[in-house]
Amino acid sequence: MKNQLITLNINGEDMDLVVAPTDLLVEVLRKKAHLTGTKKGCGQGDCGACTVIIDGKAVLSCLTLAIACQGKKITTIEGIADRKTGEMNPIQKAFLNHGAVQCGYCTPGMILSSYALLCENPHPTRQEIRRALSGNLCRCTGYILILDAVEACAAEGGVL
Amino acid sequence: MNILTPFEYYRPETLDEALELLATKEDYKILAGGTDLMIQLKEKMIHPANIIDVTQIPELNEFAIKDGEGAVIGGCTTDAFCEFSKELRDKYPAFSIAAGEIGGPQVREMGTIAGNLANSGPSAETPSSLICYDAKMTLAKKGGERVVDVKDFITGNRRNILEEGELIKNIILPEPAATTHVKYGYVAMRRMMEIDIVNMSIRVDLDGDTIKDAKCVMGSVAIRPLISEKVPEVLKGTKIGDEAVIAKAAEAAQSEVHPISDIRATAEYRVDVVGALVRKLLREIAAEAK
């Protein structure tokens, strides 16, 4: 097993990275691309802390091989703010404005699952929001303020 | 930072290339989404020398559905696609609902139908409904393909009939008749992100309000999807919705299962749930048929 030089498109930029075939995307993002916004929680696909968006779909970077992501578009929590101005995305603002963040560990995953939902379904029902976030665990907030934030963001014009 | 035992990674772009790799590489595992495979690698349950990622192969991502002609679903079609496809939801609702009950949303965007079948876990969500719809599957290996019934595919706990060098190319769903009703149900500890205590699909073919034929397939009560022999016998020739018959059908199913006690439920509770699900699904079908 040799290390390989691969190119990953992360947040719109091509990055050349040396990886082993066994390297998980979450580790490569955090330790090689130095994008530590993506969190590692359970490592088993249960908690959603490691959620990133690949080709428009919210997926789990702890169950994804980095080498399998060549040719795909990866979006992390660092990639949804306005690239030029650095202004936060509306969904990030909504989380702040509604107090939907406590310890913050689940927040990047929560925001990316919400972002992916609102890209595909700009006007979700409360039930659709609950379902879309059912793969993201939060041990602090009780979820209500998170659901409120997503609902408000949709009502106020969405994420794009 | 590596916690996985080293392996070589291959990502064939065509079916021929994949079948060639499967024929020549020894000690491989197929990556078709990874939501089960990656966990088995992390838990050191398996130590393959080679990982063959088949998710990019066009034939495994085909999807065709036509009025009157059933559907063909490529093996690497994601669970989420099957959950959200309006066409699948309309024509094969029990299968679409079952696919939408796998893991959580992110798992369903990664996980594939072939993966759910090939992993062959006793609590897998999709086999029971596929069996009720009389689904078949195309298995491909270098030098040829074969078509088998989904009901014959899983043979035991994480065991199936896939041969060395063979992969699941697609799932073939025949066109259901307007008088065919299939329902899927399950009981679990939570509504989301759970592993089922029992899951079940029931199919009823009606002639007016008389049951012409029926199927009942249960998950999580045996080492493989359990196809009931007695439930169809009880139901055939009876009127849909007859509560006395429904009670008998539930007892018949309960007499056939031999579940285990585990972290999720006791065997005794599972037997109770089997009866409850048979009653629930038959009542749902009766309501739908009205």
Tab-separated table of C-alpha atoms in Angstrom:
chain	number	residue	atom	x	y	z
A	1	MET	CA	0.000	0.000	0.000
A	2	LYS	CA	1.610	3.196	-1.189
A	3	ASN	CA	0.728	6.765	-0.451
A	4	GLN	CA	-0.742	8.471	-3.471
A	5	LEU	CA	-0.976	12.047	-4.652
A	6	ILE	CA	-4.611	12.862	-5.263
A	7	THR	CA	-6.523	16.018	-6.074
A	8	LEU	CA	-9.631	16.824	-4.099
A	9	ASN	CA	-11.972	19.670	-4.905
A	10	ILE	CA	-12.747	21.171	-1.530
A	11	ASN	CA	-14.913	24.282	-1.261
A	12	GLY	CA	-14.318	25.075	-4.925
A	13	GLU	CA	-10.526	24.777	-4.817
A	14	ASP	CA	-8.415	21.900	-6.097
A	15	MET	CA	-6.039	20.702	-3.385
A	16	ASP	CA	-3.204	18.256	-4.015
A	17	LEU	CA	-2.926	15.886	-1.081
A	18	VAL	CA	-0.844	12.833	-0.270
A	19	VAL	CA	-3.068	10.117	1.143
A	20	ALA	CA	-2.986	6.418	1.907
A	21	PRO	CA	-5.889	4.364	0.499
A	22	THR	CA	-7.094	3.796	4.059
A	23	ASP	CA	-7.272	7.510	4.958
A	24	LEU	CA	-10.759	8.621	5.924
A	25	LEU	CA	-12.072	11.856	4.494
A	26	VAL	CA	-12.687	13.331	7.963
A	27	GLU	CA	-9.021	12.860	8.885
A	28	VAL	CA	-7.729	14.212	5.583
A	29	LEU	CA	-9.949	17.289	5.866
A	30	ARG	CA	-8.862	17.981	9.413
A	31	LYS	CA	-5.198	16.996	9.416
A	32	LYS	CA	-4.034	17.415	5.820
A	33	ALA	CA	-6.315	20.134	4.448
A	34	HIS	CA	-6.336	21.802	7.900
A	35	LEU	CA	-10.068	22.363	7.728
A	36	THR	CA	-10.935	21.573	11.320
A	37	GLY	CA	-14.538	22.756	11.119
A	38	THR	CA	-15.565	19.201	10.275
A	39	LYS	CA	-15.905	17.322	13.567
A	40	LYS	CA	-15.320	13.691	14.324
A	41	GLY	CA	-17.842	12.191	16.721
A	42	CYS	CA	-18.800	8.545	16.872
A	43	GLY	CA	-16.880	7.358	13.817
A	44	GLN	CA	-19.707	4.889	13.216
A	45	GLY	CA	-22.161	6.832	11.092
A	46	ASP	CA	-24.564	7.467	13.950
A	47	CYS	CA	-23.971	11.041	15.157
A	48	GLY	CA	-23.618	13.194	12.019
A	49	ALA	CA	-20.890	15.464	13.461
A	50	CYS	CA	-18.643	14.668	10.470
A	51	THR	CA	-21.283	15.561	7.866
A	52	VAL	CA	-19.964	17.189	4.694
A	53	ILE	CA	-21.628	17.780	1.352
A	54	ILE	CA	-20.390	15.757	-1.607
A	55	ASP	CA	-21.889	16.530	-5.025
A	56	GLY	CA	-24.844	18.217	-3.342
A	57	LYS	CA	-25.647	15.437	-0.872
A	58	ALA	CA	-25.039	15.490	2.884
A	59	VAL	CA	-22.876	12.462	3.666
A	60	LEU	CA	-20.620	11.182	6.453
A	61	SER	CA	-16.897	11.888	6.116
A	62	CYS	CA	-16.068	9.301	8.810
A	63	LEU	CA	-17.364	6.500	6.576
A	64	THR	CA	-15.866	7.859	3.358
A	65	LEU	CA	-12.416	7.092	1.969
A	66	ALA	CA	-10.651	10.278	0.873
A	67	ILE	CA	-9.258	8.498	-2.165
A	68	ALA	CA	-12.824	7.734	-3.299
A	69	CYS	CA	-13.618	11.458	-3.494
A	70	GLN	CA	-11.451	12.250	-6.513
A	71	GLY	CA	-13.465	14.082	-9.151
A	72	LYS	CA	-16.220	15.011	-6.695
A	73	LYS	CA	-17.107	18.382	-5.198
A	74	ILE	CA	-16.669	18.472	-1.423
A	75	THR	CA	-18.208	21.274	0.636
A	76	THR	CA	-17.306	21.681	4.303
A	77	ILE	CA	-18.566	24.158	6.879
A	78	GLU	CA	-15.707	26.474	5.814
A	79	GLY	CA	-17.157	26.576	2.296
A	80	ILE	CA	-20.662	27.980	2.651
A	81	ALA	CA	-19.880	31.555	3.649
A	82	ASP	CA	-19.517	34.127	0.863
A	83	ARG	CA	-16.084	33.478	-0.636
A	84	LYS	CA	-15.314	37.109	-1.418
A	85	THR	CA	-16.686	38.955	1.570
A	86	GLY	CA	-16.518	36.219	4.189
A	87	GLU	CA	-20.097	37.024	5.114
A	88	MET	CA	-21.851	34.113	6.764
A	89	ASN	CA	-24.403	32.074	4.861
A	90	PRO	CA	-28.019	32.800	5.859
A	91	ILE	CA	-28.304	29.383	7.537
A	92	GLN	CA	-25.272	30.190	9.712
A	93	LYS	CA	-26.815	33.540	10.643
A	94	ALA	CA	-30.117	31.852	11.431
A	95	PHE	CA	-28.398	29.420	13.831
A	96	LEU	CA	-26.751	32.375	15.592
A	97	ASN	CA	-29.900	34.488	15.706
A	98	HIS	CA	-32.010	31.673	17.141
A	99	GLY	CA	-29.489	30.523	19.740
A	100	ALA	CA	-29.344	27.151	17.997
A	101	VAL	CA	-25.766	26.601	19.165
A	102	GLN	CA	-24.624	25.566	22.610
A	103	CYS	CA	-21.404	23.553	22.830
A	104	GLY	CA	-21.110	23.776	19.059
A	105	TYR	CA	-19.732	20.318	18.347
A	106	CYS	CA	-22.715	19.179	16.294
A	107	THR	CA	-23.176	22.579	14.662
A	108	PRO	CA	-21.100	22.178	11.464
A	109	GLY	CA	-22.906	18.921	10.688
A	110	MET	CA	-26.294	20.363	11.616
A	111	ILE	CA	-25.711	23.379	9.384
A	112	LEU	CA	-24.536	21.305	6.423
A	113	SER	CA	-27.494	18.898	6.683
A	114	SER	CA	-29.794	21.934	6.838
A	115	TYR	CA	-27.982	23.575	3.923
A	116	ALA	CA	-28.293	20.429	1.764
A	117	LEU	CA	-31.989	20.185	2.632
A	118	LEU	CA	-32.716	23.810	1.750
A	119	CYS	CA	-30.792	23.532	-1.546
A	120	GLU	CA	-33.023	20.646	-2.598
A	121	ASN	CA	-36.247	21.648	-0.869
A	122	PRO	CA	-36.365	25.427	-0.242
A	123	HIS	CA	-39.695	25.283	1.621
A	124	PRO	CA	-39.656	22.200	3.828
A	125	THR	CA	-42.346	21.446	6.386
A	126	ARG	CA	-41.351	21.187	10.050
A	127	GLN	CA	-41.644	17.410	9.688
A	128	GLU	CA	-39.352	17.403	6.634
A	129	ILE	CA	-36.781	19.436	8.574
A	130	ARG	CA	-36.976	17.001	11.499
A	131	ARG	CA	-36.496	14.080	9.143
A	132	ALA	CA	-33.569	15.729	7.308
A	133	LEU	CA	-31.818	16.390	10.641
A	134	SER	CA	-32.565	12.973	12.145
A	135	GLY	CA	-29.013	11.848	11.372
A	136	ASN	CA	-27.465	14.688	13.384
A	137	LEU	CA	-27.368	14.286	17.144
A	138	CYS	CA	-27.237	17.258	19.516
A	139	ARG	CA	-26.870	16.649	23.246
A	140	CYS	CA	-27.324	20.276	24.335
A	141	THR	CA	-30.080	22.174	22.616
A	142	GLY	CA	-33.063	19.854	22.619
A	143	TYR	CA	-33.323	20.544	18.877
A	144	ILE	CA	-36.217	23.011	19.051
A	145	LEU	CA	-34.103	26.113	18.412
A	146	ILE	CA	-32.294	24.311	15.595
A	147	LEU	CA	-35.608	23.494	13.898
A	148	ASP	CA	-36.714	27.101	14.441
A	149	ALA	CA	-33.516	28.366	12.818
A	150	VAL	CA	-33.932	26.200	9.716
A	151	GLU	CA	-37.597	27.123	9.419
A	152	ALA	CA	-36.794	30.842	9.719
A	153	CYS	CA	-33.967	30.615	7.190
A	154	ALA	CA	-36.338	28.990	4.676
A	155	ALA	CA	-38.983	31.649	5.337
A	156	GLU	CA	-36.454	34.470	4.962
A	157	GLY	CA	-35.169	33.495	1.522
A	158	GLY	CA	-33.138	30.322	1.942
A	159	VAL	CA	-29.444	29.548	1.669
A	160	LEU	CA	-28.554	30.497	-1.904
B	1	MET	CA	-4.024	8.552	11.828
B	2	ASN	CA	-4.757	5.231	10.183
B	3	ILE	CA	-7.058	2.930	12.012
B	4	LEU	CA	-7.792	0.672	9.068
B	5	THR	CA	-5.724	-2.353	8.120
B	6	PRO	CA	-3.907	-1.486	4.870
B	7	PHE	CA	-5.550	-2.329	1.558
B	8	GLU	CA	-5.211	-1.390	-2.091
B	9	TYR	CA	-8.019	0.722	-3.531
B	10	TYR	CA	-9.401	0.303	-7.053
B	11	ARG	CA	-12.121	2.354	-8.716
B	12	PRO	CA	-13.070	0.738	-12.034
B	13	GLU	CA	-14.948	3.007	-14.456
B	14	THR	CA	-16.654	0.257	-16.483
B	15	LEU	CA	-18.431	-2.984	-15.648
B	16	ASP	CA	-15.920	-5.027	-17.682
B	17	GLU	CA	-13.045	-3.430	-15.811
B	18	ALA	CA	-14.721	-4.220	-12.490
B	19	LEU	CA	-15.437	-7.845	-13.408
B	20	GLU	CA	-11.843	-8.266	-14.562
B	21	LEU	CA	-10.594	-6.948	-11.208
B	22	LEU	CA	-12.999	-9.205	-9.315
B	23	ALA	CA	-11.796	-12.176	-11.350
B	24	THR	CA	-8.111	-11.510	-10.779
B	25	LYS	CA	-7.799	-9.945	-7.320
B	26	GLU	CA	-7.952	-12.302	-4.423
B	27	ASP	CA	-9.124	-11.289	-0.999
B	28	TYR	CA	-11.272	-8.310	-1.986
B	29	LYS	CA	-14.341	-6.558	-0.693
B	30	ILE	CA	-16.694	-4.563	-2.886
B	31	LEU	CA	-17.349	-0.954	-1.835
B	32	ALA	CA	-20.865	0.038	-2.903
B	33	GLY	CA	-21.539	2.892	-0.483
B	34	GLY	CA	-19.560	1.858	2.556
B	35	THR	CA	-22.025	2.448	5.361
B	36	ASP	CA	-21.713	-1.181	6.501
B	37	LEU	CA	-18.345	-2.020	4.948
B	38	MET	CA	-16.438	0.887	6.523
B	39	ILE	CA	-17.734	-0.044	9.960
B	40	GLN	CA	-16.684	-3.673	9.454
B	41	LEU	CA	-13.225	-2.428	8.430
B	42	LYS	CA	-13.003	-0.130	11.451
B	43	GLU	CA	-14.133	-2.871	13.813
B	44	LYS	CA	-11.517	-5.215	12.248
B	45	MET	CA	-14.248	-7.730	11.472
B	46	ILE	CA	-12.707	-8.057	7.996
B	47	HIS	CA	-9.182	-7.489	6.625
B	48	PRO	CA	-9.415	-7.442	2.830
B	49	ALA	CA	-6.232	-6.840	0.836
B	50	ASN	CA	-8.197	-5.042	-1.877
B	51	ILE	CA	-11.167	-2.684	-1.920
B	52	ILE	CA	-12.980	-2.445	-5.238
B	53	ASP	CA	-15.179	0.650	-5.426
B	54	VAL	CA	-17.984	-0.042	-7.928
B	55	THR	CA	-19.980	3.141	-7.332
B	56	GLN	CA	-18.817	4.881	-10.536
B	57	ILE	CA	-19.873	2.149	-12.980
B	58	PRO	CA	-22.651	3.396	-15.319
B	59	GLU	CA	-24.510	0.038	-15.509
B	60	LEU	CA	-24.736	-0.030	-11.722
B	61	ASN	CA	-26.305	3.424	-11.677
B	62	GLU	CA	-28.992	2.809	-14.282
B	63	PHE	CA	-32.583	3.485	-13.401
B	64	ALA	CA	-35.499	2.673	-15.694
B	65	ILE	CA	-39.179	2.649	-14.828
B	66	LYS	CA	-42.016	2.511	-17.363
B	67	ASP	CA	-45.762	2.129	-17.246
B	68	GLY	CA	-46.587	-1.532	-17.617
B	69	GLU	CA	-42.969	-2.647	-17.678
B	70	GLY	CA	-41.856	-2.613	-14.059
B	71	ALA	CA	-38.513	-1.138	-13.081
B	72	VAL	CA	-34.808	-1.860	-13.278
B	73	ILE	CA	-32.695	-0.341	-10.526
B	74	GLY	CA	-28.911	-0.376	-10.824
B	75	GLY	CA	-27.201	-1.949	-7.836
B	76	CYS	CA	-25.485	1.290	-6.793
B	77	THR	CA	-28.704	3.290	-6.725
B	78	THR	CA	-28.740	4.967	-3.333
B	79	ASP	CA	-31.303	4.287	-0.633
B	80	ALA	CA	-32.138	8.010	-0.699
B	81	PHE	CA	-32.903	7.889	-4.423
B	82	CYS	CA	-35.351	5.028	-3.826
B	83	GLU	CA	-36.853	6.930	-0.891
B	84	PHE	CA	-37.423	10.163	-2.839
B	85	SER	CA	-38.192	8.847	-6.344
B	86	LYS	CA	-41.837	9.711	-6.925
B	87	GLU	CA	-42.123	6.994	-9.550
B	88	LEU	CA	-40.864	4.318	-7.162
B	89	ARG	CA	-42.997	5.688	-4.325
B	90	ASP	CA	-46.108	5.442	-6.525
B	91	LYS	CA	-45.489	2.006	-8.015
B	92	TYR	CA	-43.572	0.213	-5.241
B	93	PRO	CA	-44.503	2.145	-2.086
B	94	ALA	CA	-43.510	-0.580	0.382
B	95	PHE	CA	-40.001	-0.781	-1.103
B	96	SER	CA	-39.596	3.003	-1.261
B	97	ILE	CA	-40.721	3.368	2.362
B	98	ALA	CA	-38.406	0.550	3.473
B	99	ALA	CA	-35.438	2.209	1.703
B	100	GLY	CA	-36.332	5.441	3.535
B	101	GLU	CA	-36.079	3.674	6.906
B	102	ILE	CA	-32.426	2.662	6.522
B	103	GLY	CA	-30.048	4.452	8.928
B	104	GLY	CA	-30.284	8.252	8.809
B	105	PRO	CA	-30.422	10.708	5.906
B	106	GLN	CA	-26.658	10.787	5.326
B	107	VAL	CA	-26.429	6.996	5.473
B	108	ARG	CA	-29.186	6.777	2.852
B	109	GLU	CA	-27.334	9.177	0.535
B	110	MET	CA	-24.307	6.868	0.704
B	111	GLY	CA	-25.819	3.408	1.084
B	112	THR	CA	-27.002	1.455	-1.941
B	113	ILE	CA	-29.660	-1.155	-2.607
B	114	ALA	CA	-27.077	-3.729	-3.713
B	115	GLY	CA	-25.150	-2.996	-0.543
B	116	ASN	CA	-28.193	-3.528	1.687
B	117	LEU	CA	-28.787	-6.893	-0.011
B	118	ALA	CA	-25.150	-8.014	-0.188
B	119	ASN	CA	-24.513	-7.127	3.446
B	120	SER	CA	-27.293	-9.660	4.135
B	121	GLY	CA	-27.934	-8.563	7.705
B	122	PRO	CA	-30.933	-10.274	9.326
B	123	SER	CA	-32.520	-6.898	10.142
B	124	ALA	CA	-32.013	-5.401	6.648
B	125	GLU	CA	-34.914	-3.201	5.599
B	126	THR	CA	-35.264	-3.787	1.854
B	127	PRO	CA	-35.333	-7.589	1.288
B	128	SER	CA	-38.847	-8.275	2.607
B	129	SER	CA	-40.576	-5.781	0.320
B	130	LEU	CA	-38.461	-6.758	-2.692
B	131	ILE	CA	-39.420	-10.396	-2.119
B	132	CYS	CA	-43.108	-9.420	-1.876
B	133	TYR	CA	-42.856	-7.594	-5.219
B	134	ASP	CA	-41.321	-10.797	-6.741
B	135	ALA	CA	-38.104	-8.897	-7.488
B	136	LYS	CA	-35.222	-10.529	-9.277
B	137	MET	CA	-31.596	-9.492	-9.393
B	138	THR	CA	-28.890	-9.719	-12.044
B	139	LEU	CA	-25.585	-11.062	-10.771
B	140	ALA	CA	-22.617	-10.452	-13.059
B	141	LYS	CA	-19.174	-11.989	-13.205
B	142	LYS	CA	-16.505	-12.220	-15.866
B	143	GLY	CA	-17.903	-14.366	-18.655
B	144	GLY	CA	-21.569	-14.149	-17.818
B	145	GLU	CA	-24.608	-13.004	-15.917
B	146	ARG	CA	-27.394	-14.840	-14.111
B	147	VAL	CA	-30.792	-13.675	-12.933
B	148	VAL	CA	-31.965	-14.951	-9.561
B	149	ASP	CA	-34.972	-14.304	-7.335
B	150	VAL	CA	-34.264	-11.949	-4.424
B	151	LYS	CA	-35.984	-14.537	-2.189
B	152	ASP	CA	-33.163	-17.011	-2.913
B	153	PHE	CA	-30.300	-14.523	-2.507
B	154	ILE	CA	-29.786	-14.300	1.250
B	155	THR	CA	-28.962	-17.654	2.812
B	156	GLY	CA	-27.956	-16.745	6.366
B	157	ASN	CA	-26.594	-14.094	8.691
B	158	ARG	CA	-24.312	-12.066	6.365
B	159	ARG	CA	-24.360	-14.960	3.889
B	160	ASN	CA	-25.655	-14.981	0.348
B	161	ILE	CA	-25.244	-16.792	-2.940
B	162	LEU	CA	-22.760	-14.313	-4.481
B	163	GLU	CA	-19.884	-16.298	-5.927
B	164	GLU	CA	-16.227	-15.327	-5.976
B	165	GLY	CA	-15.835	-12.634	-8.642
B	166	GLU	CA	-19.558	-11.840	-8.783
B	167	LEU	CA	-21.396	-8.571	-8.075
B	168	ILE	CA	-24.998	-7.386	-8.012
B	169	LYS	CA	-25.617	-5.527	-11.258
B	170	ASN	CA	-29.261	-4.585	-10.830
B	171	ILE	CA	-32.620	-5.319	-9.241
B	172	ILE	CA	-35.564	-6.088	-11.521
B	173	LEU	CA	-39.054	-5.295	-10.261
B	174	PRO	CA	-41.985	-6.698	-12.246
B	175	GLU	CA	-45.043	-4.530	-12.895
B	176	PRO	CA	-47.502	-4.961	-10.028
B	177	ALA	CA	-51.184	-5.485	-10.863
B	178	ALA	CA	-53.671	-2.825	-9.775
B	179	THR	CA	-55.168	-5.484	-7.473
B	180	THR	CA	-51.812	-6.129	-5.755
B	181	HIS	CA	-51.254	-4.414	-2.407
B	182	VAL	CA	-47.928	-4.477	-0.536
B	183	LYS	CA	-47.329	-2.872	2.858
B	184	TYR	CA	-44.116	-2.523	4.886
B	185	GLY	CA	-43.989	-2.014	8.627
B	186	TYR	CA	-41.488	-2.199	11.461
B	187	VAL	CA	-41.101	-1.705	15.161
B	188	ALA	CA	-37.942	-0.187	16.622
B	189	MET	CA	-36.766	1.700	19.705
B	190	ARG	CA	-36.923	5.082	17.961
B	191	ARG	CA	-38.419	6.512	14.811
B	192	MET	CA	-35.049	7.310	13.214
B	193	MET	CA	-31.487	5.987	13.313
B	194	GLU	CA	-32.507	2.609	14.641
B	195	ILE	CA	-32.117	-1.054	13.864
B	196	ASP	CA	-35.448	-2.812	13.607
B	197	ILE	CA	-36.682	-5.165	16.309
B	198	VAL	CA	-38.882	-6.750	13.633
B	199	ASN	CA	-39.703	-5.614	10.115
B	200	MET	CA	-42.216	-7.123	7.740
B	201	SER	CA	-43.822	-6.851	4.328
B	202	ILE	CA	-47.181	-8.337	3.406
B	203	ARG	CA	-48.547	-8.673	-0.112
B	204	VAL	CA	-52.155	-9.391	-0.912
B	205	ASP	CA	-53.572	-10.021	-4.397
B	206	LEU	CA	-57.284	-9.363	-4.520
B	207	ASP	CA	-60.135	-10.531	-6.706
B	208	GLY	CA	-62.839	-8.080	-5.692
B	209	ASP	CA	-62.646	-8.307	-1.916
B	210	THR	CA	-61.462	-11.912	-1.872
B	211	ILE	CA	-57.793	-12.687	-1.263
B	212	LYS	CA	-56.493	-14.631	-4.270
B	213	ASP	CA	-52.922	-14.893	-3.094
B	214	ALA	CA	-50.711	-13.516	-0.333
B	215	LYS	CA	-47.119	-13.294	0.874
B	216	CYS	CA	-45.658	-12.422	4.244
B	217	VAL	CA	-41.903	-11.862	4.665
B	218	MET	CA	-40.355	-11.060	8.038
B	219	GLY	CA	-36.980	-9.547	8.961
B	220	SER	CA	-35.037	-9.733	12.231
B	221	VAL	CA	-36.772	-12.935	13.350
B	222	ALA	CA	-34.440	-15.473	11.753
B	223	ILE	CA	-30.946	-15.642	10.236
B	224	ARG	CA	-32.413	-14.625	6.885
B	225	PRO	CA	-35.662	-13.030	5.660
B	226	LEU	CA	-38.330	-15.502	6.729
B	227	ILE	CA	-41.001	-16.232	4.116
B	228	SER	CA	-44.162	-17.395	5.841
B	229	GLU	CA	-45.753	-20.607	4.595
B	230	LYS	CA	-48.789	-20.496	6.865
B	231	VAL	CA	-49.962	-16.877	6.487
B	232	PRO	CA	-50.823	-17.269	2.764
B	233	GLU	CA	-52.685	-20.526	3.578
B	234	VAL	CA	-54.774	-18.741	6.206
B	235	LEU	CA	-55.510	-15.767	3.952
B	236	LYS	CA	-56.261	-17.406	0.598
B	237	GLY	CA	-59.951	-17.437	-0.283
B	238	THR	CA	-60.969	-15.192	2.633
B	239	LYS	CA	-62.452	-11.684	2.526
B	240	ILE	CA	-59.958	-8.844	3.066
B	241	GLY	CA	-60.434	-7.135	6.414
B	242	ASP	CA	-62.115	-10.082	8.206
B	243	GLU	CA	-60.914	-9.607	11.790
B	244	ALA	CA	-61.189	-13.307	12.640
B	245	VAL	CA	-58.930	-14.153	9.702
B	246	ILE	CA	-56.510	-11.360	10.604
B	247	ALA	CA	-56.193	-12.789	14.120
B	248	LYS	CA	-55.550	-16.261	12.720
B	249	ALA	CA	-52.943	-14.932	10.270
B	250	ALA	CA	-51.114	-13.188	13.112
B	251	GLU	CA	-51.040	-16.407	15.142
B	252	ALA	CA	-49.849	-18.352	12.110
B	253	ALA	CA	-46.904	-15.966	11.620
B	254	GLN	CA	-46.078	-16.122	15.331
B	255	SER	CA	-45.944	-19.923	15.196
B	256	GLU	CA	-43.295	-19.806	12.468
B	257	VAL	CA	-40.702	-17.408	13.897
B	258	HIS	CA	-37.761	-18.323	16.101
B	259	PRO	CA	-36.223	-14.971	17.019
B	260	ILE	CA	-33.318	-14.433	19.381
B	261	SER	CA	-33.046	-12.189	22.421
B	262	ASP	CA	-30.453	-9.476	21.964
B	263	ILE	CA	-29.614	-5.928	22.982
B	264	ARG	CA	-32.652	-4.593	21.110
B	265	ALA	CA	-35.422	-6.911	22.285
B	266	THR	CA	-36.234	-10.249	23.870
B	267	ALA	CA	-37.356	-13.163	21.735
B	268	GLU	CA	-40.722	-13.098	23.505
B	269	TYR	CA	-41.284	-9.438	22.643
B	270	ARG	CA	-40.310	-10.070	19.025
B	271	VAL	CA	-42.984	-12.775	18.784
B	272	ASP	CA	-45.555	-10.281	20.118
B	273	VAL	CA	-44.409	-7.702	17.572
B	274	VAL	CA	-44.752	-10.216	14.722
B	275	GLY	CA	-48.434	-10.643	15.594
B	276	ALA	CA	-48.970	-6.900	15.926
B	277	LEU	CA	-47.336	-6.145	12.569
B	278	VAL	CA	-49.377	-8.801	10.721
B	279	ARG	CA	-52.577	-7.286	12.123
B	280	LYS	CA	-51.465	-3.716	11.368
B	281	LEU	CA	-50.408	-4.402	7.774
B	282	LEU	CA	-53.505	-6.471	6.923
B	283	ARG	CA	-55.744	-3.716	8.288
B	284	GLU	CA	-53.801	-1.138	6.246
B	285	ILE	CA	-54.289	-3.215	3.110
B	286	ALA	CA	-58.007	-3.604	3.861
B	287	ALA	CA	-58.335	0.178	4.226
B	288	GLU	CA	-56.387	0.796	1.017
B	289	ALA	CA	-58.450	-1.744	-0.954
B	290	LYS	CA	-61.766	-0.133	-0.079
